[in-house]
GROMACS .gro file of C-alpha atoms in nm:
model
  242
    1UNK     CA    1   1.883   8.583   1.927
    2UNK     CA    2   1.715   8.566   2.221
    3UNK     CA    3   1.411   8.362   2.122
    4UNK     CA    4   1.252   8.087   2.394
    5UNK     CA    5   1.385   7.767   2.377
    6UNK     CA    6   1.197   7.417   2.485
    7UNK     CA    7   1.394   7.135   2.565
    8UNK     CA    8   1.235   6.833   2.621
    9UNK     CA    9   1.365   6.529   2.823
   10UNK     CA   10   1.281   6.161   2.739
   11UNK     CA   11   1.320   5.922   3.069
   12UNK     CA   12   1.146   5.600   3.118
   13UNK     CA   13   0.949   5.595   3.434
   14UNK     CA   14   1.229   5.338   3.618
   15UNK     CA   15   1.547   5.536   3.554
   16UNK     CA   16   1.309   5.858   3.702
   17UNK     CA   17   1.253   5.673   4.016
   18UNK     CA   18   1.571   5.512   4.080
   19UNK     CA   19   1.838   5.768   3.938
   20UNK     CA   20   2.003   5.988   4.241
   21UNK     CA   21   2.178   6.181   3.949
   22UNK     CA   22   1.856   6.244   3.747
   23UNK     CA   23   1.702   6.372   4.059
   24UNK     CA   24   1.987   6.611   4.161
   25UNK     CA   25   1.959   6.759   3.779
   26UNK     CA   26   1.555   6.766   3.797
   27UNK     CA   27   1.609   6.975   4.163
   28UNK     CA   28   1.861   7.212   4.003
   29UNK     CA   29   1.607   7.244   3.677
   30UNK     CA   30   1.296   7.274   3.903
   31UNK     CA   31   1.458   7.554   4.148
   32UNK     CA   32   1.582   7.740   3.871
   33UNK     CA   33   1.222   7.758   3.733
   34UNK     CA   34   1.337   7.588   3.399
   35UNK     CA   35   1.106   7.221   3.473
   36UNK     CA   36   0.743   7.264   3.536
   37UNK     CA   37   0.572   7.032   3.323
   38UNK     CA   38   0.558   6.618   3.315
   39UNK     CA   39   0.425   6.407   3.001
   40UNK     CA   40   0.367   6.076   3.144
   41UNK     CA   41   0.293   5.843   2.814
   42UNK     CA   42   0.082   5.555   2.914
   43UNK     CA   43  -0.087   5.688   3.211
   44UNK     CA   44  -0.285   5.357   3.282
   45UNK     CA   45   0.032   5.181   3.407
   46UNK     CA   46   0.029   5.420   3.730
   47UNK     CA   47  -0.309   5.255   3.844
   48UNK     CA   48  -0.297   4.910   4.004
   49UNK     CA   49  -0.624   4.843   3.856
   50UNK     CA   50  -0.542   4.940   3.479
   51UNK     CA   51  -0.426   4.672   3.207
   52UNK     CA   52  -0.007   4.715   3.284
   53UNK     CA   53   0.047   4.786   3.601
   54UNK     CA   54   0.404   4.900   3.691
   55UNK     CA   55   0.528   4.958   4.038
   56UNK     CA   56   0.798   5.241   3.923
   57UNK     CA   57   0.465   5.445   3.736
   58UNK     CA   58   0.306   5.413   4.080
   59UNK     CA   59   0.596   5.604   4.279
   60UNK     CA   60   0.566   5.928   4.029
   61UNK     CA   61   0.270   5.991   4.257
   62UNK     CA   62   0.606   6.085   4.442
   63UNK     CA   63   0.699   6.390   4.249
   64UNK     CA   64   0.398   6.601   4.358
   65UNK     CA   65   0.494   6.631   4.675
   66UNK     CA   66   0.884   6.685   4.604
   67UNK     CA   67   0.770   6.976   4.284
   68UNK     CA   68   0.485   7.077   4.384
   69UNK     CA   69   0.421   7.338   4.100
   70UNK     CA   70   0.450   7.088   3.862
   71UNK     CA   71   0.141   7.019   3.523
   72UNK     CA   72   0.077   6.716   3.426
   73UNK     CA   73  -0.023   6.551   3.126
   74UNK     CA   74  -0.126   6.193   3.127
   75UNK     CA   75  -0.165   6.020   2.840
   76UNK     CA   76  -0.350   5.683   2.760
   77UNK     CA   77  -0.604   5.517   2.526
   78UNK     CA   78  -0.644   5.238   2.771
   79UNK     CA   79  -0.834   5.403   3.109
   80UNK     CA   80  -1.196   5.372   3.209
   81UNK     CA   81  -1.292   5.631   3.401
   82UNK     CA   82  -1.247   5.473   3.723
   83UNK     CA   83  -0.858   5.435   3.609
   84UNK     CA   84  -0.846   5.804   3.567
   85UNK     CA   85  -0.961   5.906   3.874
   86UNK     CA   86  -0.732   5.690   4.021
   87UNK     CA   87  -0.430   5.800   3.876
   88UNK     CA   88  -0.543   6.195   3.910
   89UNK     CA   89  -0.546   6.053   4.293
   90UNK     CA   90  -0.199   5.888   4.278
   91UNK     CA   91  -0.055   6.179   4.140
   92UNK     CA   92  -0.193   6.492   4.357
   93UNK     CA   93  -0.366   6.565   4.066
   94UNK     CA   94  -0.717   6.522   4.191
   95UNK     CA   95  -0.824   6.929   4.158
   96UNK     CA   96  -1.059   7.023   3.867
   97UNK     CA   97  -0.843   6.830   3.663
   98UNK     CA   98  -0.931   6.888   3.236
   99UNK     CA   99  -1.024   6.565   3.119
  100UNK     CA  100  -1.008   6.523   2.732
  101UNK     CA  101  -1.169   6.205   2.563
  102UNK     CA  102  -1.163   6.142   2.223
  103UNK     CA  103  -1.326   5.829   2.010
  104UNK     CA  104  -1.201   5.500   1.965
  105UNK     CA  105  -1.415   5.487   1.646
  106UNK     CA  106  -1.231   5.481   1.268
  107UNK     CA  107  -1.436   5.488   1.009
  108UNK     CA  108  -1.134   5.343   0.786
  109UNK     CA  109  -1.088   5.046   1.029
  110UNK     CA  110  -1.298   4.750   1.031
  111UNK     CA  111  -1.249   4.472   1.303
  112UNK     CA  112  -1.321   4.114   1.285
  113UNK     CA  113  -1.290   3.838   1.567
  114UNK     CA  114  -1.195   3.516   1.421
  115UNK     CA  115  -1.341   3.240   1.700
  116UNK     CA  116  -1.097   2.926   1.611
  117UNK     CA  117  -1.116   2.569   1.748
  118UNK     CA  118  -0.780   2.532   1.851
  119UNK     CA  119  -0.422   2.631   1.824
  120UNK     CA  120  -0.380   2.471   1.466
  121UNK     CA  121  -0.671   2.613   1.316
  122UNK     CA  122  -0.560   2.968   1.442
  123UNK     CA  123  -0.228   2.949   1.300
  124UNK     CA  124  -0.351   2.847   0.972
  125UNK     CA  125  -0.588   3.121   0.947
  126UNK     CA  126  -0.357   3.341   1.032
  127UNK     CA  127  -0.086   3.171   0.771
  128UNK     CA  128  -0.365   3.182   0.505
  129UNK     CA  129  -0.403   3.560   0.574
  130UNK     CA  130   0.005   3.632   0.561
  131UNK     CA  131   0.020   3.410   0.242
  132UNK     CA  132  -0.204   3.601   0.050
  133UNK     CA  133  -0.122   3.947   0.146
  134UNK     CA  134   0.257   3.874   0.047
  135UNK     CA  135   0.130   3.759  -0.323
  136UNK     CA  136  -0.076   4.018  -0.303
  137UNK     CA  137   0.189   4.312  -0.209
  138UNK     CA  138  -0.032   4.414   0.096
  139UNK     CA  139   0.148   4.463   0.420
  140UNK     CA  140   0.052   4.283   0.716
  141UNK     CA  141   0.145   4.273   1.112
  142UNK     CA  142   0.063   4.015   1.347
  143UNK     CA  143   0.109   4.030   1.669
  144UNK     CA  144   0.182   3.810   1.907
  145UNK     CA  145   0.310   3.763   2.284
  146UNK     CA  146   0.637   3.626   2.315
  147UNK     CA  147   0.931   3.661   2.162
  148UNK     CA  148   1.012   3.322   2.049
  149UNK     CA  149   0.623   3.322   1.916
  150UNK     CA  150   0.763   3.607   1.665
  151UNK     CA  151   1.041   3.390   1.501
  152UNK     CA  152   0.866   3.087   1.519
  153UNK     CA  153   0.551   3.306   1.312
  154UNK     CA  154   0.804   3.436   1.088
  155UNK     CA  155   0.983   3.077   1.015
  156UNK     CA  156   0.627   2.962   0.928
  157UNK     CA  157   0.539   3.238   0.678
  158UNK     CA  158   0.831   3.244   0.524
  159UNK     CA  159   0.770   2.879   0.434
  160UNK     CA  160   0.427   2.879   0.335
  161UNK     CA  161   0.561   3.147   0.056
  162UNK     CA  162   0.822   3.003  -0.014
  163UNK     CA  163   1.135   3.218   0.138
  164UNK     CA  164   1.405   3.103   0.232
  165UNK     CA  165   1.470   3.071   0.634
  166UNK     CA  166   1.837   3.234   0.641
  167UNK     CA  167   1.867   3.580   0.468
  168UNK     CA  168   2.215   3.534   0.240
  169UNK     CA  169   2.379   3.896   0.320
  170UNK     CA  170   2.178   3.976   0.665
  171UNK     CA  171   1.932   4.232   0.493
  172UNK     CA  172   1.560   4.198   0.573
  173UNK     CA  173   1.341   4.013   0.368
  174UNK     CA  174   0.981   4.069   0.289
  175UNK     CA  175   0.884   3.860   0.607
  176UNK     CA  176   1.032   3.908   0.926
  177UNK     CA  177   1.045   3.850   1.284
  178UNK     CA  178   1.071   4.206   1.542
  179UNK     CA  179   1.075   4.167   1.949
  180UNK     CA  180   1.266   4.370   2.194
  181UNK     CA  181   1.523   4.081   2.258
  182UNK     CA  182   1.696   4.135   1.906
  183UNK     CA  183   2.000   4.433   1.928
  184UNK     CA  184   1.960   4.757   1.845
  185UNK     CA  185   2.076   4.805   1.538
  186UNK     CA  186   1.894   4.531   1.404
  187UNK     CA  187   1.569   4.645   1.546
  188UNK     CA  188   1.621   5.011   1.377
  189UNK     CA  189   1.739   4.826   1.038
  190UNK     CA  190   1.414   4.662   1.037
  191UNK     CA  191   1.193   4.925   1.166
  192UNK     CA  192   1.319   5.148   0.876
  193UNK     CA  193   1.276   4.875   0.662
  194UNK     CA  194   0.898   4.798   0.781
  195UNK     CA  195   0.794   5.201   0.707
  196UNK     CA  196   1.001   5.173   0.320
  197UNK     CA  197   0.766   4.825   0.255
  198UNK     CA  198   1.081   4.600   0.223
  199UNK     CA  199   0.951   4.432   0.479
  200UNK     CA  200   0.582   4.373   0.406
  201UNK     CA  201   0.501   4.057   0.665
  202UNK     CA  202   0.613   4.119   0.982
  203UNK     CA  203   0.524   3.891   1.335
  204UNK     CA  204   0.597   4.145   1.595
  205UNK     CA  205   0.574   4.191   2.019
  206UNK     CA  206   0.371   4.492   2.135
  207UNK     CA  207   0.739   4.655   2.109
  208UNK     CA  208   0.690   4.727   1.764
  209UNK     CA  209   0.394   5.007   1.710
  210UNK     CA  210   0.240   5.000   1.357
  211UNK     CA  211   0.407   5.402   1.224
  212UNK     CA  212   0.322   5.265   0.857
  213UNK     CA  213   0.095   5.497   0.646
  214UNK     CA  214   0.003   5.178   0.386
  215UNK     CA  215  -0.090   4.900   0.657
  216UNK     CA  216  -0.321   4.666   0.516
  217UNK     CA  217  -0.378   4.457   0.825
  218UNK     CA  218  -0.298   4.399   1.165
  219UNK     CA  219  -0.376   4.019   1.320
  220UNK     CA  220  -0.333   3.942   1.690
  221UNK     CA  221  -0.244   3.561   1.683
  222UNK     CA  222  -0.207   3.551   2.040
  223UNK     CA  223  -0.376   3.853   2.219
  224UNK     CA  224  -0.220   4.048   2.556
  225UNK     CA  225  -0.321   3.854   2.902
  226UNK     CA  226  -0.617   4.066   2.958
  227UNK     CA  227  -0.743   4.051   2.621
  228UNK     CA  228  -0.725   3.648   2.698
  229UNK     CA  229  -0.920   3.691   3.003
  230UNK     CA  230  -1.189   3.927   2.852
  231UNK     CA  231  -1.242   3.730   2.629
  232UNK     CA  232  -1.246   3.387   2.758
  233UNK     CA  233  -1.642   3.349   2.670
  234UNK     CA  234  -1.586   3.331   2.250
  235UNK     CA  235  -1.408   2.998   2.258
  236UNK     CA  236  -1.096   2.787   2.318
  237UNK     CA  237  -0.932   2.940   2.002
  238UNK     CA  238  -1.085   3.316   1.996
  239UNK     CA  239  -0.832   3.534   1.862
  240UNK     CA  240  -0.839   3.873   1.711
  241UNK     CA  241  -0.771   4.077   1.385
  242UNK     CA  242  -0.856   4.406   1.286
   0.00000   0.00000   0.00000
């Protein structure tokens, strides 16, 4: 009926960079005036210096000189300012750019760091914490850093409450395990069943985010590298939970 239409494109960083076909469809879009604007979702991995540094974010610095009419939006809650003058650099971007902050302050959120002696003593904590948020009914994530650290997290809940290890029919139980390696279609089963509460404990990789309106708790069992190194002065067994 002759209204505008948006259409929106969803490309990881490395299939931008190294796709010939991508790039013959972006040239086509970008002549015909259809493409003029780039979302690029976790901005801080385009700067050497910021937390995740990936070489295939660093190349889109490429694209201003190939479209050179194109907006930007970068988007990140992890950049110091330093980072984001760096990146505006990378990316040709480095004119009057609008720079938007907003605070990292929730007044519903409370954080806690938990300083621990050693490995045991974290794990229990953390156990303790799992144990009485499932007999509770409170929903919990903890995150950790590998993906055998999720299922061996899991296996230990599960355990301490009293659930069995092997799920009779396949469907998720209250506690789980969630990491990138796991299939697709189990990873959706048990992301839908995370946001309807059937799942209620779940040890999770930074691939699962925390869309859940009724969170109780999120733990970090075994924070990201540069957590680690940031926070190497609060003892052999510091470890996080908010």
């Amino acid at each position: 009926g002759g209204d505008a239409m948006s259409t929106v494109l969803f490309v990881s960083p490395e299939k931008l960079v190294r796709s010939r076909a991508l790039h013959a469809l972006l040239r086509i879009a970008y002549e015909e005036g259809w493409w003029r604007c780039v979302a690029i979702d976790e901005a801080h991995c385009v700067d050497e210096h910021g937390l995740e540094f990936r070489h295939d974010y660093w190349l889109l610095g490429a694209l201003t000189a190939v479209f050179p009419e194109l907006t930007y939006m970068l988007l990140t809650a992890t950049a110091s300012p330093v980072t984001v003058q760096s990146l505006c650099i990378t990316l040709g971007i480095e004119t009057d750019p609008v720079v938007v902050r907003g605070t990292t302050r929730r007044e519903q959120t409370a954080y806690t760091c938990i300083v621990c002696e050693d490995g045991p003593q974290k794990l229990r904590s953390v156990t303790f914490a799992v144990e009485a948020a499932h007999k509770g009914g409170k929903s919990t994530m903890v995150y950790t850093n590998s993906r055998r650290g999720t299922e061996r997290l899991a296996g230990s809940f599960r355990e301490v409450c009293g659930l069995p290890e092997a799920a009779p029919d396949g469907e998720p139980r209250s506690i789980e395990a969630y990491h990138a390696g796991m299939d697709r279609i189990r990873r959706r089963e048990l992301e839908a069943a995370w946001r309807d509460s059937v799942i209620r404990q779940l040890a999770a990789t930074s691939a699962m985010g925390m869309d859940k309106r009724d969170i109780d708790a999120v733990y970090h069992h075994m924070p990201p590298q540069h957590w680690r190194s940031e926070a190497a002065g609060a003892g052999p067994g510091g470890g996080c939970s908010k």
